Coordinates of C-alpha atoms in Angstrom, one line a residue:
M30 CA 68.5 125.9 72.8
S31 CA 69.4 129.6 72.7
Y32 CA 73.0 128.7 72.1
A33 CA 72.1 126.5 69.1
I34 CA 70.0 129.3 67.6
Q35 CA 72.8 131.8 68.1
L36 CA 75.2 129.3 66.5
Y37 CA 73.1 128.8 63.5
K38 CA 72.6 132.6 63.2
D39 CA 76.3 133.2 63.3
Y40 CA 77.0 130.5 60.7
Y41 CA 74.3 131.8 58.4
L42 CA 75.5 135.3 58.6
E43 CA 79.0 134.2 57.7
Y44 CA 77.7 132.1 54.8
A45 CA 75.5 135.0 53.5
S46 CA 78.5 137.4 53.8
Y47 CA 80.7 135.0 51.9
V48 CA 78.2 134.5 49.1
I49 CA 77.6 138.2 48.7
K50 CA 81.2 139.4 48.8
E51 CA 83.1 136.3 47.4
R52 CA 80.7 134.9 44.7
A53 CA 77.7 136.9 43.6
I54 CA 78.3 140.7 43.7
P55 CA 80.9 142.4 41.5
D56 CA 83.4 144.9 43.0
V57 CA 83.0 148.5 41.7
A58 CA 86.7 148.9 41.3
D59 CA 87.2 146.4 38.5
G60 CA 83.7 145.2 37.7
F61 CA 84.4 141.6 38.3
K62 CA 83.0 138.9 40.5
P63 CA 85.7 136.8 42.2
V64 CA 85.6 134.0 39.6
Q65 CA 85.9 136.4 36.8
R66 CA 88.8 138.2 38.4
R67 CA 90.6 134.8 39.0
I68 CA 90.1 133.9 35.3
M69 CA 91.6 137.2 34.2
H70 CA 94.5 136.8 36.6
T71 CA 95.1 133.3 35.3
L72 CA 95.1 134.5 31.7
M73 CA 97.5 137.3 32.5
E74 CA 99.9 134.7 34.1
M75 CA 99.6 132.4 31.1
D76 CA 99.8 135.2 28.5
D77 CA 102.4 134.5 25.8
G78 CA 100.6 135.9 22.8
K79 CA 99.3 132.4 21.8
F80 CA 95.9 130.8 22.2
H81 CA 95.4 128.5 25.2
K82 CA 92.9 125.7 25.5
V83 CA 90.1 126.7 27.7
A84 CA 90.4 123.4 29.5
N85 CA 94.0 124.5 30.5
V86 CA 92.9 127.9 31.6
V87 CA 90.1 126.3 33.7
G88 CA 92.6 124.0 35.3
A89 CA 95.1 126.8 36.1
A90 CA 92.3 129.0 37.5
M91 CA 91.3 126.2 39.9
R92 CA 94.4 127.1 41.9
Y93 CA 92.5 130.2 43.0
H94 CA 88.8 129.3 42.7
P95 CA 87.5 126.6 45.2
H96 CA 84.1 126.0 43.5
G97 CA 84.9 123.6 40.7
D98 CA 85.7 123.6 37.0
S99 CA 82.1 124.0 35.7
S100 CA 81.6 127.4 37.3
I101 CA 85.0 128.6 35.9
Y102 CA 84.2 127.3 32.4
G103 CA 80.8 129.0 32.4
A104 CA 82.2 132.3 33.6
L105 CA 85.0 132.2 31.1
V106 CA 82.6 131.6 28.2
T107 CA 80.4 134.5 29.4
L108 CA 83.4 136.8 29.7
A109 CA 84.6 135.9 26.2
N110 CA 81.2 136.5 24.7
Y111 CA 81.3 140.1 25.8
D112 CA 83.9 140.5 23.1
L113 CA 85.8 143.1 25.1
L114 CA 88.7 141.5 26.9
I115 CA 89.2 138.0 25.6
E116 CA 89.8 136.8 22.0
K117 CA 87.9 133.6 21.1
Q118 CA 88.7 130.7 18.9
G119 CA 86.2 128.0 18.3
N120 CA 82.5 127.5 19.1
Y121 CA 81.5 129.8 22.0
G122 CA 77.8 129.3 21.4
N123 CA 75.4 131.9 20.0
F124 CA 73.3 134.1 22.2
L125 CA 71.0 134.8 19.3
T126 CA 70.0 131.1 18.8
G127 CA 70.6 130.0 22.4
D128 CA 73.2 127.4 21.3
D129 CA 75.7 126.3 24.0
A130 CA 79.5 126.6 23.7
A131 CA 81.6 123.6 22.8
A132 CA 83.4 121.6 25.5
A133 CA 86.4 123.3 27.1
R134 CA 88.8 120.9 25.4
Y135 CA 87.7 122.1 21.9
I136 CA 87.8 125.9 22.3
E137 CA 90.7 128.3 22.9
C138 CA 91.2 131.9 24.1
R139 CA 93.8 134.6 24.8
L140 CA 93.8 138.1 26.2
L141 CA 93.2 141.0 23.9
P142 CA 95.7 143.9 24.1
I143 CA 93.1 146.2 25.5
A144 CA 92.7 143.9 28.5
K145 CA 96.4 144.2 29.4
K146 CA 96.2 148.0 28.9
I147 CA 93.3 148.6 31.2
L148 CA 93.7 145.9 33.8
Y149 CA 97.3 144.6 34.1
N150 CA 99.9 146.1 36.4
P151 CA 101.2 143.7 39.0
E152 CA 103.4 146.3 40.6
I153 CA 100.4 148.3 41.9
T154 CA 98.0 145.4 42.4
E155 CA 97.3 144.3 46.0
Y156 CA 97.5 140.5 46.4
Q157 CA 96.2 138.1 49.0
D158 CA 96.6 134.4 49.7
S159 CA 94.5 132.0 47.7
Y160 CA 92.0 129.8 49.4
D161 CA 94.7 127.1 50.2
G162 CA 97.5 129.6 50.9
R163 CA 99.7 128.2 48.1
N164 CA 99.3 131.1 45.7
Q165 CA 98.7 134.9 45.6
E166 CA 95.7 136.3 43.8
P167 CA 94.6 140.0 43.3
V168 CA 92.2 141.6 45.7
V169 CA 91.0 143.7 42.8
L170 CA 92.5 144.5 39.5
P171 CA 93.6 148.1 38.8
A172 CA 90.9 148.7 36.2
K173 CA 91.1 152.1 34.5
V174 CA 87.7 152.0 32.9
P175 CA 84.2 151.0 34.2
V176 CA 84.2 147.4 32.8
L177 CA 81.1 146.7 34.9
L178 CA 79.0 149.2 32.8
I179 CA 80.3 148.0 29.5
Q180 CA 79.8 144.3 30.0
G181 CA 76.9 144.3 32.4
T182 CA 76.5 141.5 34.9
E183 CA 74.0 139.6 37.0
G184 CA 74.3 137.8 40.3
I185 CA 72.2 136.4 43.1
G186 CA 73.4 136.4 46.7
V187 CA 71.7 135.7 50.0
G188 CA 68.9 138.2 50.4
M189 CA 70.2 140.5 47.7
S190 CA 71.0 140.4 44.0
T191 CA 72.5 142.6 41.3
R192 CA 71.9 143.3 37.7
F193 CA 73.7 145.8 35.5
L194 CA 72.5 146.3 31.9
P195 CA 75.3 146.5 29.3
H196 CA 76.3 149.8 27.8
N197 CA 78.1 150.9 24.6
A198 CA 81.9 150.8 25.2
L199 CA 82.6 154.0 23.3
E200 CA 79.7 155.9 25.1
V201 CA 81.0 154.7 28.5
L202 CA 84.5 156.0 27.7
E203 CA 83.1 159.3 26.4
A204 CA 81.1 159.6 29.6
Q205 CA 84.2 159.0 31.7
K206 CA 86.0 161.7 29.8
K207 CA 83.1 164.1 30.5
A208 CA 83.3 163.2 34.2
L209 CA 87.0 164.0 34.2
R210 CA 86.2 167.4 32.7
K211 CA 83.4 167.9 35.2
E212 CA 80.8 168.0 32.5
S213 CA 77.3 166.5 32.7
F214 CA 76.5 163.3 30.8
Q215 CA 73.8 160.6 30.4
L216 CA 74.4 156.9 29.8
L217 CA 71.7 154.5 28.4
P218 CA 72.0 150.8 27.9
D219 CA 73.0 149.2 24.6
F220 CA 72.2 145.5 24.1
P221 CA 74.2 143.1 22.0
G222 CA 71.1 141.9 20.2
G223 CA 70.0 145.3 19.2
G224 CA 66.3 146.0 19.4
I225 CA 64.4 149.2 20.1
M226 CA 64.5 150.7 23.6
D227 CA 62.4 153.1 25.6
A228 CA 64.6 154.3 28.5
S229 CA 62.4 157.1 29.8
E230 CA 62.1 155.3 33.1
Y231 CA 65.8 154.2 33.4
K232 CA 66.5 156.7 36.2
D233 CA 70.3 156.5 36.0
G234 CA 70.3 152.7 36.4
F235 CA 67.5 152.4 39.0
G236 CA 64.5 152.0 36.7
P237 CA 63.3 149.6 34.0
V238 CA 63.7 149.9 30.3
S239 CA 61.2 148.6 27.8
V240 CA 62.8 146.8 24.8
R241 CA 61.1 145.6 21.6
A242 CA 62.2 143.4 18.8
K243 CA 62.8 145.1 15.5
L244 CA 60.1 144.0 13.0
D245 CA 60.2 144.4 9.3
I246 CA 56.5 144.8 8.1
S247 CA 57.3 146.1 4.6
D248 CA 55.5 143.0 3.2
P249 CA 51.9 143.2 4.4
K250 CA 51.5 139.4 4.4
R251 CA 54.8 138.7 6.3
I252 CA 56.5 139.9 9.4
V253 CA 60.3 139.4 9.8
I254 CA 62.0 139.8 13.2
T255 CA 65.5 141.2 12.5
E256 CA 66.6 142.1 16.1
L257 CA 65.7 140.6 19.5
P258 CA 65.0 142.2 22.8
F259 CA 67.7 141.8 25.6
G260 CA 67.7 138.4 27.2
V261 CA 65.6 136.8 24.4
N262 CA 66.9 134.2 22.0
C263 CA 65.4 132.8 18.8
D264 CA 64.1 129.6 20.5
S265 CA 62.3 131.5 23.3
M266 CA 60.9 134.0 20.9
I267 CA 59.5 131.3 18.6
K268 CA 58.0 129.4 21.6
S269 CA 56.3 132.6 22.8
I270 CA 54.8 133.2 19.4
D271 CA 53.7 129.6 19.1
D272 CA 52.1 129.6 22.5
A273 CA 50.2 132.9 21.7
A274 CA 49.0 131.5 18.4
H275 CA 47.7 128.3 20.0
K276 CA 45.7 130.4 22.5
G277 CA 44.3 132.4 19.7
S278 CA 45.9 135.6 20.9
V279 CA 48.0 136.1 17.7
K280 CA 46.8 135.0 14.2
I281 CA 49.7 133.5 12.2
A282 CA 49.9 130.9 9.4
G283 CA 53.4 129.7 10.1
I284 CA 56.8 130.7 11.5
N285 CA 60.3 129.8 10.2
D286 CA 63.7 130.5 11.7
Y287 CA 66.5 131.5 9.2
T288 CA 68.8 132.9 11.8
S289 CA 72.6 132.5 11.2
D290 CA 74.9 135.4 12.3
K291 CA 71.9 137.7 12.2
V292 CA 68.4 137.2 13.4
N293 CA 65.9 136.3 10.7
I294 CA 62.6 134.9 12.0
E295 CA 59.8 135.0 9.4
I296 CA 56.1 135.0 10.4
T297 CA 53.6 134.3 7.6
L298 CA 50.0 135.5 8.0
P299 CA 46.7 133.8 7.2
K300 CA 44.3 135.0 4.6
G301 CA 42.6 138.2 5.5
V302 CA 45.2 139.1 8.2
Y303 CA 47.8 141.8 7.5
A304 CA 51.1 142.7 9.2
Q305 CA 49.9 146.0 10.6
D306 CA 47.0 144.2 12.3
V307 CA 49.3 141.7 14.1
V308 CA 52.1 144.0 15.3
N309 CA 50.4 145.1 18.5
S310 CA 49.4 141.6 19.4
L311 CA 53.0 140.4 19.0
Y312 CA 54.1 143.1 21.4
A313 CA 51.3 142.3 23.9
Y314 CA 51.3 138.5 23.9
T315 CA 54.9 137.5 23.0
L316 CA 58.5 138.2 23.9
C317 CA 58.6 140.8 21.1
Q318 CA 58.3 143.3 24.0
T319 CA 60.0 142.9 27.3
R320 CA 61.1 144.9 30.3
A321 CA 64.7 144.8 31.6
I322 CA 64.9 145.8 35.2
P323 CA 68.4 146.7 36.7
M324 CA 69.4 146.3 40.3
P325 CA 72.6 148.3 40.7
L326 CA 74.3 146.6 43.7
V327 CA 78.1 146.5 43.9
I328 CA 80.8 145.8 46.5
R329 CA 82.6 149.1 47.5
E330 CA 85.2 149.1 50.2
K331 CA 84.1 145.5 51.2
Q332 CA 80.5 146.5 51.7
P333 CA 77.5 146.0 49.4
V334 CA 76.1 149.4 48.2
Q335 CA 73.8 150.7 45.5
M336 CA 75.3 153.1 43.0
T337 CA 73.8 154.9 40.1
V338 CA 75.4 154.7 36.6
T339 CA 76.6 158.3 37.0
Q340 CA 78.2 157.6 40.4
I341 CA 80.0 154.6 38.9
V342 CA 81.4 156.6 36.0
E343 CA 82.5 159.4 38.4
Y344 CA 84.1 156.9 40.7
H345 CA 86.1 155.5 37.8
A346 CA 87.1 158.9 36.6
Q347 CA 88.8 159.5 40.0
H348 CA 90.0 155.9 40.1
L349 CA 91.7 156.4 36.7
I350 CA 93.5 159.4 38.0
D351 CA 94.7 157.5 41.1
V352 CA 95.9 154.5 39.1
L353 CA 97.6 156.6 36.5
T354 CA 99.3 158.7 39.2
Q355 CA 100.6 155.5 40.9
E356 CA 101.9 154.2 37.5
L357 CA 103.7 157.5 36.8
N358 CA 105.3 157.5 40.2
L359 CA 106.3 153.9 39.7
E360 CA 107.8 154.8 36.3
I361 CA 109.7 157.7 37.9
G362 CA 111.1 155.3 40.4
H363 CA 112.3 152.9 37.7
L364 CA 113.8 155.7 35.7
E365 CA 115.6 157.0 38.8
D366 CA 117.0 153.5 39.4
R367 CA 118.3 153.5 35.8
L368 CA 119.7 157.0 36.2
H369 CA 121.5 156.0 39.4
A370 CA 122.9 152.9 37.7
R371 CA 124.1 154.7 34.6
T372 CA 125.8 157.4 36.7
L373 CA 127.6 154.8 38.8
E374 CA 128.8 153.0 35.7
R375 CA 130.1 156.3 34.1
I376 CA 132.0 157.3 37.3
F377 CA 133.3 153.8 37.8
V378 CA 134.8 153.6 34.3
E379 CA 135.6 157.3 33.6
E380 CA 137.4 157.8 36.9
R381 CA 139.0 154.4 36.7
I382 CA 137.8 153.3 40.1
Y383 CA 138.0 149.7 38.9
K384 CA 141.8 150.0 38.9
R385 CA 141.7 150.3 42.7
I386 CA 140.6 146.8 43.2
E387 CA 143.3 145.1 41.1
Q388 CA 145.7 144.6 44.1
K389 CA 143.1 143.8 46.7
R390 CA 143.1 140.3 48.2
S391 CA 139.8 140.2 50.2
Q392 CA 136.2 140.9 49.5
E393 CA 136.1 143.5 52.2
A394 CA 139.1 145.3 50.8
V395 CA 137.6 145.4 47.3
K396 CA 134.4 146.8 48.7
D397 CA 136.2 149.5 50.7
A398 CA 138.2 150.4 47.6
V399 CA 135.1 151.0 45.5
V400 CA 133.4 153.0 48.3
S401 CA 136.4 155.2 48.9
G402 CA 136.8 155.7 45.2
F403 CA 133.2 157.1 44.9
A404 CA 133.6 159.4 48.0
P405 CA 134.9 162.4 45.9
F406 CA 131.9 162.1 43.6
A407 CA 129.1 161.8 46.1
S408 CA 127.5 165.1 44.9
E409 CA 127.1 163.6 41.4
L410 CA 125.2 160.6 42.7
F411 CA 121.4 160.4 42.6
R412 CA 121.4 158.7 46.0
P413 CA 124.1 157.3 48.4
L414 CA 126.1 154.2 47.4
V415 CA 124.9 151.0 49.0
D416 CA 126.1 147.4 49.0
D417 CA 123.9 146.3 46.1
D418 CA 125.4 149.1 44.0
V419 CA 128.9 147.9 44.7
E420 CA 127.9 144.3 43.9
R421 CA 126.4 145.4 40.6
L422 CA 129.6 147.4 39.6
L423 CA 131.9 144.5 40.5
K424 CA 129.9 142.2 38.1
I425 CA 130.5 144.4 35.0
P426 CA 132.5 142.3 32.5
I427 CA 136.0 143.6 31.6
R428 CA 135.0 143.6 27.9
R429 CA 132.1 146.0 28.7
I430 CA 134.6 148.3 30.6
S431 CA 137.1 148.3 27.7
L432 CA 134.4 149.1 25.2
F433 CA 132.5 151.6 27.4
D434 CA 131.2 154.6 25.4
I435 CA 131.1 157.6 27.7
E436 CA 129.2 159.8 25.2
K437 CA 126.6 157.2 24.7
N438 CA 126.2 156.8 28.4
R439 CA 125.7 160.5 28.9
A440 CA 123.2 160.6 26.1
E441 CA 121.3 157.8 27.8
I442 CA 121.3 159.7 31.0
D443 CA 119.9 162.8 29.2
D444 CA 117.1 160.6 27.8
I445 CA 116.3 159.3 31.3
N446 CA 116.2 162.7 32.7
A447 CA 113.9 163.8 29.9
S448 CA 111.6 160.9 30.6
I449 CA 111.5 161.7 34.3
D450 CA 110.6 165.4 33.5
K451 CA 107.8 164.1 31.2
C452 CA 106.4 161.9 34.0
R453 CA 106.4 164.7 36.4
Y454 CA 104.7 167.0 33.9
N455 CA 102.0 164.4 33.3
I456 CA 101.4 164.1 37.1
A457 CA 101.1 167.9 37.2
H458 CA 98.6 167.7 34.3
I459 CA 97.0 164.4 35.3
V460 CA 93.5 165.2 33.9
D461 CA 94.9 165.9 30.4
Y462 CA 97.0 162.8 30.6
A463 CA 94.0 160.7 31.6
L464 CA 92.0 162.1 28.7
G465 CA 94.8 161.1 26.3
Y466 CA 94.9 157.7 27.9
L467 CA 91.2 157.2 27.3
N468 CA 91.7 158.3 23.6
E469 CA 94.3 155.5 23.3
V470 CA 91.8 153.0 24.8
E471 CA 89.1 154.1 22.4
A472 CA 91.4 153.5 19.5
M473 CA 91.9 149.9 20.6
L474 CA 88.2 149.1 20.7
A475 CA 86.9 146.7 18.1
P476 CA 84.8 148.4 15.4
D477 CA 81.7 146.4 16.6
S478 CA 82.2 147.8 20.1
R479 CA 82.1 151.4 18.9
K480 CA 78.8 151.2 17.1
R481 CA 75.5 151.5 19.1
K482 CA 73.3 148.5 18.4
T483 CA 70.1 149.4 20.3
T484 CA 67.9 152.1 18.9
I485 CA 66.7 154.7 21.5
T486 CA 63.2 155.9 21.1
S487 CA 60.0 156.2 23.0
F488 CA 56.8 154.2 22.8
S489 CA 53.8 153.3 24.8
E490 CA 53.8 149.8 26.1
V491 CA 51.2 147.5 24.6
G492 CA 49.5 145.4 27.2
V493 CA 47.2 142.4 26.6
K494 CA 44.2 144.4 27.6
D495 CA 45.0 146.9 24.9
V496 CA 44.7 144.3 22.1
A497 CA 42.3 141.8 23.6
Q498 CA 39.4 141.1 21.3
R499 CA 35.9 141.6 22.7
D500 CA 34.6 138.3 21.3
Q501 CA 33.4 136.5 24.4
A502 CA 29.5 136.3 24.2
I503 CA 27.9 136.8 27.7
K504 CA 24.5 135.2 27.8
Y505 CA 21.7 135.7 30.3
D506 CA 19.0 133.1 31.1
P507 CA 16.0 134.9 32.8
E508 CA 14.5 131.5 33.7
T509 CA 17.3 130.5 35.9
G510 CA 18.9 133.9 36.7
Y511 CA 22.4 132.8 35.5
L512 CA 24.8 135.0 33.5
G513 CA 28.1 134.0 31.8
T514 CA 30.1 133.0 28.8
E515 CA 29.5 129.2 29.1
L516 CA 25.7 129.2 29.2
K517 CA 24.1 127.0 26.6
V518 CA 20.7 128.7 26.7
G519 CA 19.7 132.3 27.0
S520 CA 20.3 135.4 24.9
T521 CA 23.5 137.3 24.3
V522 CA 23.5 140.6 26.3
L523 CA 27.1 141.7 25.8
L524 CA 30.4 141.0 24.0
A525 CA 33.5 141.3 26.2
S526 CA 37.1 140.2 26.5
I527 CA 38.5 138.0 29.2
F528 CA 40.1 141.0 30.8
D529 CA 37.0 143.1 31.0
K530 CA 34.7 143.7 34.0
I531 CA 31.0 144.0 33.8
V532 CA 28.4 146.0 35.7
V533 CA 25.0 144.3 36.5
V534 CA 22.0 146.5 37.4
Q535 CA 18.9 144.9 39.0
K536 CA 15.3 146.1 38.7
D537 CA 15.3 147.0 42.4
G538 CA 18.0 149.6 41.9
T539 CA 21.0 147.7 43.2
F540 CA 24.0 147.2 41.0
F541 CA 27.5 145.7 41.3
S542 CA 30.7 145.0 39.2
Q543 CA 32.5 141.8 38.7
P544 CA 35.0 140.1 36.2
V545 CA 33.5 138.4 33.1
P546 CA 31.9 135.3 34.6
T547 CA 31.8 131.9 33.0
K548 CA 28.6 131.2 34.9
A549 CA 27.3 133.2 37.8
Y550 CA 23.9 133.7 39.5
V551 CA 22.7 137.4 39.2
G552 CA 19.0 136.9 39.8
K553 CA 15.9 136.9 37.6
D554 CA 15.3 140.7 37.7
L555 CA 18.2 141.8 35.5
A556 CA 17.7 145.3 34.2
Y557 CA 21.0 146.1 32.5
C558 CA 24.4 144.4 31.9
G559 CA 27.3 146.4 30.4
L560 CA 31.0 146.9 30.5
A561 CA 32.4 148.4 33.8
D562 CA 35.0 150.3 31.8
K563 CA 35.1 154.0 32.9
D564 CA 34.8 155.2 29.3
E565 CA 32.0 152.9 28.6
L566 CA 30.1 153.6 31.8
G567 CA 30.4 157.4 31.1
K568 CA 28.4 156.9 27.9
V569 CA 25.4 155.3 29.7
I570 CA 22.8 157.5 31.4
F571 CA 20.4 155.7 33.6
T572 CA 16.8 157.0 33.8
I573 CA 15.0 155.7 36.9
I574 CA 11.3 156.3 37.8
F575 CA 10.3 155.4 41.4
T576 CA 7.6 156.4 43.9
D577 CA 8.1 157.5 47.5
S578 CA 6.0 158.9 50.4
D579 CA 6.9 162.3 51.5
A580 CA 8.0 162.5 55.2
K581 CA 5.5 165.3 56.1
I582 CA 2.6 163.4 54.5
K583 CA 3.6 160.4 56.5
S584 CA 3.5 162.5 59.7
D585 CA 0.1 164.0 58.9
L586 CA -1.3 160.6 58.1
K587 CA -0.1 159.3 61.5
S588 CA -1.8 162.2 63.3
G589 CA -5.1 161.6 61.5
K590 CA -5.1 164.9 59.6
I591 CA -5.1 162.9 56.3
A592 CA -7.5 160.0 55.7
K593 CA -5.3 158.0 53.3
P594 CA -1.6 158.1 52.2
L595 CA -0.4 160.1 49.2
K596 CA 2.6 159.1 47.1
R597 CA 4.9 161.0 44.9
T598 CA 6.6 159.8 41.7
Y599 CA 10.3 160.7 41.0
I600 CA 12.4 160.6 37.8
K601 CA 16.2 160.4 38.3
R602 CA 18.9 160.6 35.6
T603 CA 22.4 159.4 36.6
T604 CA 25.7 157.8 35.6
I605 CA 27.8 155.2 37.4
G606 CA 31.3 156.1 38.4
G607 CA 34.2 154.0 39.7
L608 CA 33.3 150.6 41.2
I609 CA 34.8 148.2 43.6
A610 CA 34.4 144.6 42.4
N611 CA 31.6 142.6 44.0
K612 CA 30.5 145.5 46.2
I613 CA 26.7 146.1 46.0
Y614 CA 25.6 149.7 45.3
Q615 CA 22.2 151.4 45.2
L616 CA 20.8 153.6 42.5
L617 CA 17.8 154.7 44.5
P618 CA 17.9 157.1 47.5
S619 CA 18.6 155.2 50.8
K620 CA 15.3 156.5 52.4
N621 CA 13.3 154.7 49.7
P622 CA 11.4 151.8 51.3

């Protein structure tokens, strides 16, 4: 039995680890979950400047992703709708209305130039075998900007989940530049649907933000919703308003949806009701006000960790320097290869080394003739001559040798040397080079990506208790001792809302608090019933008159010094403080009989 338990435990841990690392949680280095990374890798392989059918992209991506075409299709549509890396053609749905995208065979996509600039460099990308071993896929893409913060993401693993709110692309790049310069910065979310946001509790990505719809109340008899909170579409918004109206929480006459490319939900109000009176109820009872709660979990160095927004930006500032340094060193290597090749060609032609091979009758003799011909010029070579160099020289066509322009060759060598010096200069001034690179990326952003959509402000959240109407009549029937909102007989003692609590005081001096009852037995000696709200209770002063026997008088009576008992009358003025629901308290002193 213990072996079976251990076996299940091991299998479950392997499964949980796989789901967390290979499906649900993005890597901090490129900001992608595995399915998103495989889609981007597939698009880079297919990229020819033309649009591709999404169905074809999905089919090609299945070489790398073992979980079916529907997950690839859904992830591709989501990626494309971020409008950052993928250019769309066709119906990709509408996040405002909640409409779904068309089938994969009807829509097309291709990479945007900015995607290739910030993500693509196969020479410095680490690859691994795909799930079936037939192909190579990237471990992570060499992303140069924090795509994770720009796009945002959500994922649910085993025992943990992640949620990053989207941010404005231009603001993220500016924050990355400040991180490179070791300056302080602050990043706040920016939602594609706009809205109004209070991010006072954001806590660098660890706290919630409150988001409200933008309401136009310029017409006192009409409210127009022009922007939606994050995660809310027109259908869900209208449903929440309808539900609140049916419950009587919000008073409206009708609601119409005129949304197209911009949100336009019109709420008409009944007679005697004005826009300013309804706004708070909309915030309290409908999706006009929501809270977005981030959970900043990422994979870093193959382990799930929590990182603040600032930490992610600072990570990518250093990551940008590392990637750009690798690219510059790689470019220097390519330039040095060209320099070596052009130098070999110049010496081969200028010193007529090719003449040495005319009378040779074997491959080995030809090779030896070329090697010996270069021996006097070893000091001019960038590196020692190898067999591949000899093979490349021997493949030069005779026409190219006869038309060889030595001056042009030397000018090209000078250009190559200048490029090498420039790369080395950039490495020595890598921060300035990185800042210039980010300026180039900013210039490639679409105009819509540069403009902030969500308005940052501060406001107090409106809860249902804040706007609840105290219109519930609480009746008391002294004949039966019952109190509540559903009594058919009795007199009304109080008006309250369904969220209020009441305090009940009996004539014997006991009192207790409870939620507003529909029908509850409180006894036939009710002295007072009021709201248990602290502010309301503070306004009520209870005056109590009671009689008691003094302790000394009782002692004298017992010893026979006094013939009959004497009593004293007391008057007490008091207020009631905080109460625990359904706990019985006493207004009179505990020694009172």
